[in-house]
Amino acid sequence: MAKRTFHPVNSPLTGELTVPGDKSISHRAVIFGSLAEGTTEITHFLHGEDCLRTIDAFRAMGVQIEVNEEKIIVHGKGASALEEPSRPINLGNSGTTARLLLGVLAGLPHHFVLYGDESLSRRPMDRVTVPLRQMGAEIDGRSDGKLLPLAIRGGQLQPISFEPPVKSAQVKSCVLLAGLLADGQTVITEKTPTRNHTETMLEGFGAKLDIQGDVISINGKQALKGTNVEVPGDISSAAFFAAAAALVPGSSLLLKRVGLNPTRTGILEVLKNMGVNLTILNEEVKGGEALGDIQIDYAPLKGTIIAGDLVPRLIDELPIVALLATQAEGETRIRDAEELRYKETDRIAAVTNTLKALGATVKPTEDGMIIQGKTPLRGGNTDSFGDHRIGMMAAIASLITEGEVTLTNPDCINISYPAFFNHLEKVTAVHS
Ligand code: S3P
């Protein structure tokens, strides 16, 4: 297994970065573009492994998709033109591809077989197969459709009224997509808000949704129209460098054109609560999605509490927040985050083990962690556990450790941030 060794930096990080395109928005742009009639041009697309899986899935259904470094062009012909693939679809490591795609396939009169890598094959799919079966899709698979590989035969769907049993945008989006292809009105009640890119972007592709408080209704059989999407920078990727600047005394970093959709900006609130000096510049709204530049200046950190409705607004940032907490004055508590256990790896276990290996004092709980602050970190051996966000957390930790940090399986970082090591070198370069 590949390994990479990082050396601590003892001087401030400076400069500016344009982080890669948002993963959630990149997936959705390809999915909606493939369902739409007409051309969709996507700029600042995330060329990470997960999003390339989504492209591969729609190509397998006959959609012509041109992939260039600066632009993706999807030639949509409408949902009814999607064909039965002649081969099983490989979802790789991508939970978003799996859950959102299943919502689409449920509404198509074809047979599909889906499989993924070892990590994805452990992740729960019943959260989507249960409502899709209720709508009329035929699904078979391991553990009665709980786990990949799965076979699905879609077709005529009935609408449902659905309250997701877990706080998950993937589940909400899956049912919204199935609802878009069903006959009649599908209604979703979401007690805890999760990222709303599916709603904002479906509207951008011409669909009508009715959103009243926590109730989202969608009428089926609406045609989507191709459109252009400029993908904002991924706040979940930006968070790693925001944290880097917040950890290394004297740092000052500018993160450019980062997505600032309020359902995703929980991390900015937490950074501010922890004492980080953070300013938003050049804010604008494009295609229904807010974006702007984030200026981060180092300031001493203090502990915080993260719980309740805030959690889905920063679920992917909790590993890096845990690292920050090890350097904050006082204790940090993360609660209501049991969903961390169902990510690319069990992130409560992986974060705890990684930070402990570096000398931190972290206690895992059923639904979160308790982290003691102001603990000097030493070097050590870490493992990404095949999880891109755990790998990036370990690499950022190495900026402040006493000795070297070795990371086993760093390549999984390509899933969401192929330029991560280049960017890390760029902001630390002047000092090495
Ligand atoms: C995503 C939703 C989140 C997030 C994932 C991307 C999406 O998962 O962790 O990285 O694009 O909808 P859940 O909705 O399962 O929490």
Short mmCIF file of C-alpha atoms and ligand atoms in Angstrom, two decimals:
data_model
loop_
_atom_site.label_atom_id
_atom_site.label_comp_id
_atom_site.label_asym_id
_atom_site.label_seq_id
_atom_site.Cartn_x
_atom_site.Cartn_y
_atom_site.Cartn_z
CA MET A 1 0.00 0.00 0.00
CA ALA A 2 1.30 3.47 -0.91
CA LYS A 3 2.55 5.73 1.89
CA ARG A 4 3.38 9.41 2.08
CA THR A 5 5.40 11.20 4.73
CA PHE A 6 4.77 14.79 5.82
CA HIS A 7 7.11 17.07 7.72
CA PRO A 8 5.86 19.72 10.12
CA VAL A 9 6.02 23.37 9.01
CA ASN A 10 7.05 25.90 11.58
CA SER A 11 6.18 29.06 9.71
CA PRO A 12 2.87 30.66 8.63
CA LEU A 13 0.83 29.60 5.60
CA THR A 14 0.14 32.38 3.14
CA GLY A 15 -1.26 32.95 -0.33
CA GLU A 16 -4.48 32.10 -2.10
CA LEU A 17 -6.12 28.97 -3.45
CA THR A 18 -9.01 28.19 -5.77
CA VAL A 19 -10.32 24.92 -4.38
CA PRO A 20 -11.84 22.30 -6.74
CA GLY A 21 -15.49 22.29 -7.72
CA ASP A 22 -18.17 21.19 -5.29
CA LYS A 23 -18.65 17.42 -5.28
CA SER A 24 -22.40 17.48 -4.56
CA ILE A 25 -23.09 20.06 -7.27
CA SER A 26 -20.83 18.32 -9.83
CA HIS A 27 -22.72 15.02 -9.41
CA ARG A 28 -26.08 16.74 -9.70
CA ALA A 29 -25.09 18.76 -12.78
CA VAL A 30 -24.29 15.51 -14.64
CA ILE A 31 -27.42 13.71 -13.40
CA PHE A 32 -29.84 16.54 -14.19
CA GLY A 33 -28.08 17.29 -17.48
CA SER A 34 -28.51 13.64 -18.48
CA LEU A 35 -32.23 13.70 -17.61
CA ALA A 36 -32.76 17.02 -19.41
CA GLU A 37 -33.45 17.76 -23.03
CA GLY A 38 -30.72 19.87 -24.61
CA THR A 39 -27.12 20.65 -23.82
CA THR A 40 -25.68 21.28 -20.36
CA GLU A 41 -22.23 22.82 -20.08
CA ILE A 42 -20.53 22.45 -16.71
CA THR A 43 -17.50 24.55 -15.75
CA HIS A 44 -15.23 24.11 -12.69
CA PHE A 45 -16.47 20.50 -12.54
CA LEU A 46 -14.77 18.33 -9.92
CA HIS A 47 -12.69 15.78 -11.83
CA GLY A 48 -12.55 13.57 -8.74
CA GLU A 49 -13.07 9.81 -8.91
CA ASP A 50 -16.59 9.94 -7.43
CA CYS A 51 -17.95 12.41 -9.99
CA LEU A 52 -16.32 10.48 -12.82
CA ARG A 53 -18.36 7.45 -11.66
CA THR A 54 -21.53 9.45 -12.20
CA ILE A 55 -20.40 10.32 -15.73
CA ASP A 56 -19.60 6.67 -16.41
CA ALA A 57 -23.06 5.58 -15.18
CA PHE A 58 -24.90 7.89 -17.58
CA ARG A 59 -22.58 7.02 -20.45
CA ALA A 60 -23.52 3.38 -19.81
CA MET A 61 -27.13 4.47 -20.40
CA GLY A 62 -26.26 6.00 -23.76
CA VAL A 63 -25.80 9.66 -22.81
CA GLN A 64 -23.10 11.44 -24.80
CA ILE A 65 -20.87 13.31 -22.33
CA GLU A 66 -17.75 15.19 -23.44
CA VAL A 67 -15.08 15.51 -20.75
CA ASN A 68 -12.49 18.28 -21.10
CA GLU A 69 -10.30 19.73 -18.40
CA GLU A 70 -12.14 23.07 -18.39
CA LYS A 71 -15.64 21.97 -19.38
CA ILE A 72 -18.04 18.99 -19.30
CA ILE A 73 -20.71 18.94 -22.00
CA VAL A 74 -23.74 16.70 -21.46
CA HIS A 75 -25.95 16.09 -24.49
CA GLY A 76 -29.24 15.27 -22.80
CA LYS A 77 -32.16 13.75 -24.67
CA GLY A 78 -34.61 13.47 -21.81
CA ALA A 79 -35.22 10.68 -19.29
CA SER A 80 -37.15 8.53 -21.78
CA ALA A 81 -34.04 8.28 -24.01
CA LEU A 82 -31.94 6.64 -21.26
CA GLU A 83 -31.10 3.09 -22.35
CA GLU A 84 -30.68 -0.22 -20.57
CA PRO A 85 -26.92 -0.67 -19.95
CA SER A 86 -25.30 -3.79 -21.35
CA ARG A 87 -23.01 -4.07 -18.31
CA PRO A 88 -23.15 -3.66 -14.54
CA ILE A 89 -22.49 -0.10 -13.30
CA ASN A 90 -19.42 0.34 -11.09
CA LEU A 91 -20.07 3.03 -8.47
CA GLY A 92 -16.56 2.83 -6.99
CA ASN A 93 -16.47 4.60 -3.62
CA SER A 94 -19.32 7.01 -4.34
CA GLY A 95 -22.29 7.03 -1.98
CA THR A 96 -23.79 10.05 -3.73
CA THR A 97 -23.73 8.29 -7.11
CA ALA A 98 -25.31 5.19 -5.54
CA ARG A 99 -28.18 6.91 -3.73
CA LEU A 100 -29.08 9.55 -6.34
CA LEU A 101 -28.70 7.17 -9.27
CA LEU A 102 -31.04 4.63 -7.65
CA GLY A 103 -33.72 7.35 -7.54
CA VAL A 104 -33.37 7.81 -11.31
CA LEU A 105 -33.17 4.11 -12.19
CA ALA A 106 -36.34 3.39 -10.18
CA GLY A 107 -38.27 5.46 -12.72
CA LEU A 108 -36.85 3.86 -15.87
CA PRO A 109 -38.37 0.74 -17.52
CA HIS A 110 -35.07 -1.17 -17.61
CA HIS A 111 -32.94 -3.58 -15.62
CA PHE A 112 -29.73 -2.36 -13.90
CA VAL A 113 -27.03 -3.98 -11.81
CA LEU A 114 -24.97 -1.79 -9.47
CA TYR A 115 -21.86 -2.55 -7.47
CA GLY A 116 -19.19 -0.62 -5.61
CA ASP A 117 -15.85 -0.96 -3.85
CA GLU A 118 -15.35 -2.60 -0.46
CA SER A 119 -16.24 0.55 1.49
CA LEU A 120 -19.40 1.32 -0.51
CA SER A 121 -20.46 -2.33 -0.24
CA ARG A 122 -20.59 -1.89 3.54
CA ARG A 123 -22.72 1.28 3.47
CA PRO A 124 -26.50 1.11 4.06
CA MET A 125 -28.69 1.29 0.96
CA ASP A 126 -31.98 0.36 2.67
CA ARG A 127 -32.45 4.04 3.48
CA VAL A 128 -33.21 4.45 -0.23
CA THR A 129 -34.35 0.99 -1.32
CA VAL A 130 -37.21 1.01 1.24
CA PRO A 131 -38.93 4.16 -0.14
CA LEU A 132 -38.16 3.20 -3.76
CA ARG A 133 -39.83 -0.20 -3.29
CA GLN A 134 -42.78 1.61 -1.75
CA MET A 135 -43.00 3.66 -4.96
CA GLY A 136 -43.04 0.46 -7.03
CA ALA A 137 -39.43 -0.28 -8.03
CA GLU A 138 -38.33 -3.92 -7.96
CA ILE A 139 -35.04 -4.17 -6.09
CA ASP A 140 -33.05 -7.22 -5.15
CA GLY A 141 -29.66 -7.40 -3.52
CA ARG A 142 -27.47 -8.55 -0.70
CA SER A 143 -29.19 -8.64 2.72
CA ASP A 144 -32.57 -8.17 1.02
CA GLY A 145 -31.56 -4.95 -0.71
CA LYS A 146 -29.74 -3.40 2.20
CA LEU A 147 -26.27 -3.70 0.64
CA LEU A 148 -24.61 -3.54 -2.78
CA PRO A 149 -24.48 -5.26 -5.21
CA LEU A 150 -28.07 -4.48 -6.10
CA ALA A 151 -30.26 -5.24 -9.10
CA ILE A 152 -33.10 -2.87 -9.84
CA ARG A 153 -35.92 -2.98 -12.36
CA GLY A 154 -37.63 0.37 -12.56
CA GLY A 155 -40.79 1.50 -14.30
CA GLN A 156 -44.06 3.18 -13.54
CA LEU A 157 -43.75 4.70 -10.06
CA GLN A 158 -46.44 5.86 -7.64
CA PRO A 159 -45.79 9.01 -5.64
CA ILE A 160 -45.35 8.79 -1.86
CA SER A 161 -45.39 10.98 1.21
CA PHE A 162 -42.07 10.41 2.89
CA GLU A 163 -40.24 11.51 5.99
CA PRO A 164 -36.56 10.46 5.75
CA PRO A 165 -35.67 8.37 8.81
CA VAL A 166 -32.10 9.73 8.73
CA LYS A 167 -30.72 13.24 8.28
CA SER A 168 -29.47 12.73 4.74
CA ALA A 169 -29.54 14.88 1.61
CA GLN A 170 -28.77 11.78 -0.43
CA VAL A 171 -31.97 10.09 0.74
CA LYS A 172 -34.07 13.22 0.19
CA SER A 173 -32.54 13.67 -3.28
CA CYS A 174 -33.11 10.04 -4.23
CA VAL A 175 -36.83 10.27 -3.45
CA LEU A 176 -37.12 13.68 -5.17
CA LEU A 177 -35.62 12.21 -8.35
CA ALA A 178 -37.91 9.19 -8.23
CA GLY A 179 -40.78 11.64 -7.60
CA LEU A 180 -39.77 13.61 -10.69
CA LEU A 181 -40.22 10.45 -12.78
CA ALA A 182 -43.38 9.21 -10.98
CA ASP A 183 -47.05 9.84 -11.78
CA GLY A 184 -48.50 12.43 -9.40
CA GLN A 185 -47.16 14.44 -6.47
CA THR A 186 -44.42 13.22 -4.12
CA VAL A 187 -44.17 14.98 -0.76
CA ILE A 188 -41.10 14.92 1.50
CA THR A 189 -41.08 16.24 5.03
CA GLU A 190 -37.60 16.95 6.25
CA LYS A 191 -37.51 17.66 9.98
CA THR A 192 -33.82 18.57 10.02
CA PRO A 193 -32.72 20.54 6.93
CA THR A 194 -29.91 19.02 4.87
CA ARG A 195 -28.05 20.44 1.85
CA ASN A 196 -30.59 21.65 -0.70
CA HIS A 197 -28.63 21.55 -3.97
CA THR A 198 -31.11 19.11 -5.52
CA GLU A 199 -33.94 21.55 -4.93
CA THR A 200 -32.07 24.68 -6.12
CA MET A 201 -30.57 22.94 -9.14
CA LEU A 202 -33.76 21.15 -10.26
CA GLU A 203 -35.34 24.59 -10.37
CA GLY A 204 -32.37 25.78 -12.45
CA PHE A 205 -33.12 22.95 -14.90
CA GLY A 206 -36.71 24.18 -15.17
CA ALA A 207 -38.57 21.93 -12.70
CA LYS A 208 -41.17 23.36 -10.35
CA LEU A 209 -41.00 22.42 -6.67
CA ASP A 210 -43.24 23.66 -3.91
CA ILE A 211 -41.28 24.25 -0.69
CA GLN A 212 -43.28 25.27 2.39
CA GLY A 213 -41.20 25.20 5.56
CA ASP A 214 -39.98 21.63 5.97
CA VAL A 215 -42.35 20.19 3.32
CA ILE A 216 -41.07 19.76 -0.25
CA SER A 217 -43.52 18.71 -2.99
CA ILE A 218 -42.66 17.76 -6.53
CA ASN A 219 -45.00 16.86 -9.39
CA GLY A 220 -43.91 13.95 -11.53
CA LYS A 221 -43.38 13.82 -15.29
CA GLN A 222 -41.85 17.29 -15.50
CA ALA A 223 -39.36 17.69 -18.33
CA LEU A 224 -35.97 19.22 -17.47
CA LYS A 225 -34.22 21.60 -19.85
CA GLY A 226 -30.44 21.65 -20.32
CA THR A 227 -28.67 24.64 -18.78
CA ASN A 228 -25.16 25.84 -17.96
CA VAL A 229 -23.74 25.24 -14.49
CA GLU A 230 -20.73 27.01 -13.01
CA VAL A 231 -19.75 24.82 -10.08
CA PRO A 232 -18.60 26.82 -7.04
CA GLY A 233 -15.53 25.71 -5.07
CA ASP A 234 -16.28 22.96 -2.57
CA ILE A 235 -16.60 24.36 0.95
CA SER A 236 -15.89 20.84 2.25
CA SER A 237 -12.50 20.94 0.49
CA ALA A 238 -11.86 24.58 1.44
CA ALA A 239 -12.42 23.57 5.08
CA PHE A 240 -9.10 21.67 5.16
CA PHE A 241 -7.11 24.77 4.23
CA ALA A 242 -9.22 27.03 6.41
CA ALA A 243 -8.31 24.69 9.26
CA ALA A 244 -4.64 24.70 8.24
CA ALA A 245 -4.57 28.51 8.51
CA ALA A 246 -6.40 28.32 11.83
CA LEU A 247 -3.82 25.88 13.21
CA VAL A 248 -0.52 27.46 12.20
CA PRO A 249 0.21 30.74 14.06
CA GLY A 250 0.56 33.82 11.87
CA SER A 251 -1.14 32.26 8.81
CA SER A 252 -3.27 34.23 6.38
CA LEU A 253 -4.99 32.46 3.47
CA LEU A 254 -7.51 33.54 0.85
CA LEU A 255 -9.80 30.78 -0.46
CA LYS A 256 -11.41 31.94 -3.69
CA ARG A 257 -14.90 31.38 -5.13
CA VAL A 258 -16.09 28.94 -2.50
CA GLY A 259 -19.75 27.80 -2.40
CA LEU A 260 -21.61 29.50 0.46
CA ASN A 261 -25.03 27.83 0.25
CA PRO A 262 -26.40 28.32 3.80
CA THR A 263 -27.17 24.59 4.10
CA ARG A 264 -23.40 23.99 3.85
CA THR A 265 -21.84 26.84 5.84
CA GLY A 266 -22.03 25.33 9.33
CA ILE A 267 -18.23 25.08 9.23
CA LEU A 268 -17.89 28.87 8.96
CA GLU A 269 -20.08 29.35 12.05
CA VAL A 270 -18.02 26.80 13.96
CA LEU A 271 -14.72 28.39 12.92
CA LYS A 272 -16.01 31.76 14.11
CA ASN A 273 -17.27 30.26 17.40
CA MET A 274 -13.82 28.76 17.88
CA GLY A 275 -12.25 32.21 17.52
CA VAL A 276 -10.94 32.07 13.93
CA ASN A 277 -10.64 35.40 12.16
CA LEU A 278 -12.77 34.91 9.07
CA THR A 279 -14.09 37.37 6.49
CA ILE A 280 -16.29 36.76 3.44
CA LEU A 281 -15.48 38.88 0.39
CA ASN A 282 -16.99 39.31 -3.10
CA GLU A 283 -20.19 37.41 -2.30
CA GLU A 284 -22.57 36.74 -5.21
CA VAL A 285 -25.32 34.30 -6.25
CA LYS A 286 -24.94 32.25 -9.44
CA GLY A 287 -27.51 29.73 -10.66
CA GLY A 288 -29.26 29.87 -7.27
CA GLU A 289 -26.05 29.07 -5.36
CA ALA A 290 -24.17 31.64 -3.23
CA LEU A 291 -20.39 31.86 -3.50
CA GLY A 292 -17.59 34.15 -2.36
CA ASP A 293 -13.98 34.39 -1.18
CA ILE A 294 -13.05 33.40 2.37
CA GLN A 295 -10.17 35.17 4.09
CA ILE A 296 -8.82 33.25 7.10
CA ASP A 297 -6.36 34.74 9.56
CA TYR A 298 -4.92 32.78 12.45
CA ALA A 299 -6.18 33.54 15.96
CA PRO A 300 -6.00 31.35 19.09
CA LEU A 301 -8.75 28.71 19.14
CA LYS A 302 -11.29 27.89 21.83
CA GLY A 303 -13.44 24.79 22.30
CA THR A 304 -17.08 24.61 21.21
CA ILE A 305 -20.21 22.44 21.18
CA ILE A 306 -21.59 21.07 17.91
CA ALA A 307 -25.05 19.50 18.01
CA GLY A 308 -28.60 19.50 16.61
CA ASP A 309 -29.51 21.18 13.32
CA LEU A 310 -25.95 22.42 12.84
CA VAL A 311 -24.66 18.87 12.29
CA PRO A 312 -26.02 18.21 8.74
CA ARG A 313 -24.71 21.65 7.75
CA LEU A 314 -21.12 20.51 8.37
CA ILE A 315 -21.30 16.72 8.44
CA ASP A 316 -18.30 16.26 6.11
CA GLU A 317 -16.22 18.84 8.00
CA LEU A 318 -16.40 17.13 11.40
CA PRO A 319 -13.07 15.25 10.99
CA ILE A 320 -11.16 18.49 10.41
CA VAL A 321 -13.09 20.25 13.21
CA ALA A 322 -11.98 17.45 15.55
CA LEU A 323 -8.36 18.17 14.64
CA LEU A 324 -8.88 21.89 15.33
CA ALA A 325 -10.42 21.02 18.68
CA THR A 326 -7.21 19.29 19.79
CA GLN A 327 -5.52 22.73 19.66
CA ALA A 328 -8.35 24.79 21.17
CA GLU A 329 -8.55 26.11 24.71
CA GLY A 330 -10.90 23.83 26.68
CA GLU A 331 -13.08 20.91 25.59
CA THR A 332 -15.07 20.39 22.37
CA ARG A 333 -18.14 18.17 22.23
CA ILE A 334 -19.69 16.82 19.02
CA ARG A 335 -23.16 15.28 19.45
CA ASP A 336 -26.06 14.13 17.21
CA ALA A 337 -23.59 13.02 14.54
CA GLU A 338 -24.26 9.26 14.43
CA GLU A 339 -24.38 9.59 10.61
CA LEU A 340 -20.57 9.81 10.76
CA ARG A 341 -20.57 6.07 11.35
CA TYR A 342 -22.06 5.45 7.86
CA LYS A 343 -19.61 7.46 5.76
CA GLU A 344 -16.73 6.13 3.62
CA THR A 345 -15.49 4.63 6.87
CA ASP A 346 -16.83 4.87 10.44
CA ARG A 347 -15.54 8.41 10.89
CA ILE A 348 -16.08 8.46 14.67
CA ALA A 349 -13.71 5.50 15.00
CA ALA A 350 -11.28 6.68 12.29
CA VAL A 351 -10.97 10.25 13.61
CA THR A 352 -10.53 9.03 17.18
CA ASN A 353 -7.88 6.46 16.25
CA THR A 354 -5.96 8.85 14.00
CA LEU A 355 -5.88 11.74 16.46
CA LYS A 356 -4.99 9.41 19.34
CA ALA A 357 -2.12 7.96 17.29
CA LEU A 358 -0.78 11.52 17.08
CA GLY A 359 -1.07 12.09 20.83
CA ALA A 360 -4.51 13.75 21.17
CA THR A 361 -7.03 13.00 23.91
CA VAL A 362 -10.29 12.09 22.17
CA LYS A 363 -13.17 10.01 23.51
CA PRO A 364 -15.60 8.48 21.02
CA THR A 365 -19.29 8.47 21.97
CA GLU A 366 -22.19 6.75 20.25
CA ASP A 367 -23.07 9.88 18.25
CA GLY A 368 -19.91 11.98 18.32
CA MET A 369 -16.70 12.73 20.20
CA ILE A 370 -15.32 14.62 23.17
CA ILE A 371 -11.98 16.25 22.45
CA GLN A 372 -9.62 17.79 25.00
CA GLY A 373 -7.88 20.89 23.74
CA LYS A 374 -4.38 22.33 23.87
CA THR A 375 -2.76 18.94 23.41
CA PRO A 376 0.58 19.00 21.58
CA LEU A 377 0.59 16.47 18.75
CA ARG A 378 3.59 14.27 18.08
CA GLY A 379 4.33 12.56 14.78
CA GLY A 380 3.26 9.02 14.02
CA ASN A 381 1.78 6.51 11.62
CA THR A 382 -1.72 7.09 10.32
CA ASP A 383 -4.02 5.39 7.83
CA SER A 384 -6.65 7.02 5.65
CA PHE A 385 -8.82 3.90 6.01
CA GLY A 386 -9.55 4.53 2.31
CA ASP A 387 -11.45 7.68 3.31
CA HIS A 388 -10.38 10.90 1.54
CA ARG A 389 -11.40 13.15 4.40
CA ILE A 390 -9.50 11.14 7.01
CA GLY A 391 -6.41 11.23 4.75
CA MET A 392 -6.64 15.02 4.37
CA MET A 393 -7.15 15.47 8.12
CA ALA A 394 -3.94 13.50 8.82
CA ALA A 395 -2.00 15.52 6.23
CA ILE A 396 -3.18 18.83 7.73
CA ALA A 397 -2.36 17.57 11.24
CA SER A 398 1.25 17.10 10.13
CA LEU A 399 1.60 20.89 9.82
CA ILE A 400 1.65 21.17 13.61
CA THR A 401 3.06 17.85 14.83
CA GLU A 402 6.46 17.63 16.52
CA GLY A 403 7.72 14.88 14.22
CA GLU A 404 6.85 13.39 10.83
CA VAL A 405 3.44 11.94 10.00
CA THR A 406 3.25 8.95 7.69
CA LEU A 407 -0.05 8.34 5.92
CA THR A 408 -0.90 4.92 4.48
CA ASN A 409 -3.15 4.97 1.39
CA PRO A 410 -3.02 8.69 0.57
CA ASP A 411 -4.31 8.13 -2.99
CA CYS A 412 -7.96 8.01 -1.91
CA ILE A 413 -7.73 11.80 -1.57
CA ASN A 414 -8.27 11.85 -5.37
CA ILE A 415 -11.90 11.05 -4.65
CA SER A 416 -12.71 14.65 -3.81
CA TYR A 417 -9.50 16.69 -4.09
CA PRO A 418 -7.03 15.53 -6.79
CA ALA A 419 -4.94 18.74 -6.40
CA PHE A 420 -4.73 18.47 -2.61
CA PHE A 421 -0.98 17.74 -2.33
CA ASN A 422 -0.13 20.44 -4.91
CA HIS A 423 -2.19 22.93 -2.95
CA LEU A 424 -0.58 21.88 0.31
CA GLU A 425 2.84 22.41 -1.24
CA LYS A 426 1.76 25.75 -2.67
CA VAL A 427 0.69 27.27 0.66
CA THR A 428 3.70 25.88 2.52
CA ALA A 429 6.27 26.18 -0.32
CA VAL A 430 7.98 29.42 0.65
CA HIS A 431 8.98 27.84 3.92
CA SER A 432 10.42 24.50 2.85
C1 S3P B 1 -24.02 14.46 -0.02
C2 S3P B 1 -24.66 14.36 1.16
C3 S3P B 1 -24.00 13.96 2.42
C4 S3P B 1 -22.48 14.08 2.34
C5 S3P B 1 -21.93 13.54 1.05
C6 S3P B 1 -22.56 14.24 -0.15
C7 S3P B 1 -24.80 14.85 -1.22
O1 S3P B 1 -24.34 12.62 2.69
O2 S3P B 1 -21.87 13.43 3.44
O3 S3P B 1 -20.53 13.73 1.01
O4 S3P B 1 -24.19 15.23 -2.24
O5 S3P B 1 -26.03 14.82 -1.15
P1 S3P B 1 -25.72 12.28 3.47
O6 S3P B 1 -26.78 12.96 2.72
O7 S3P B 1 -25.89 10.80 3.45
O8 S3P B 1 -25.50 12.82 4.85
#
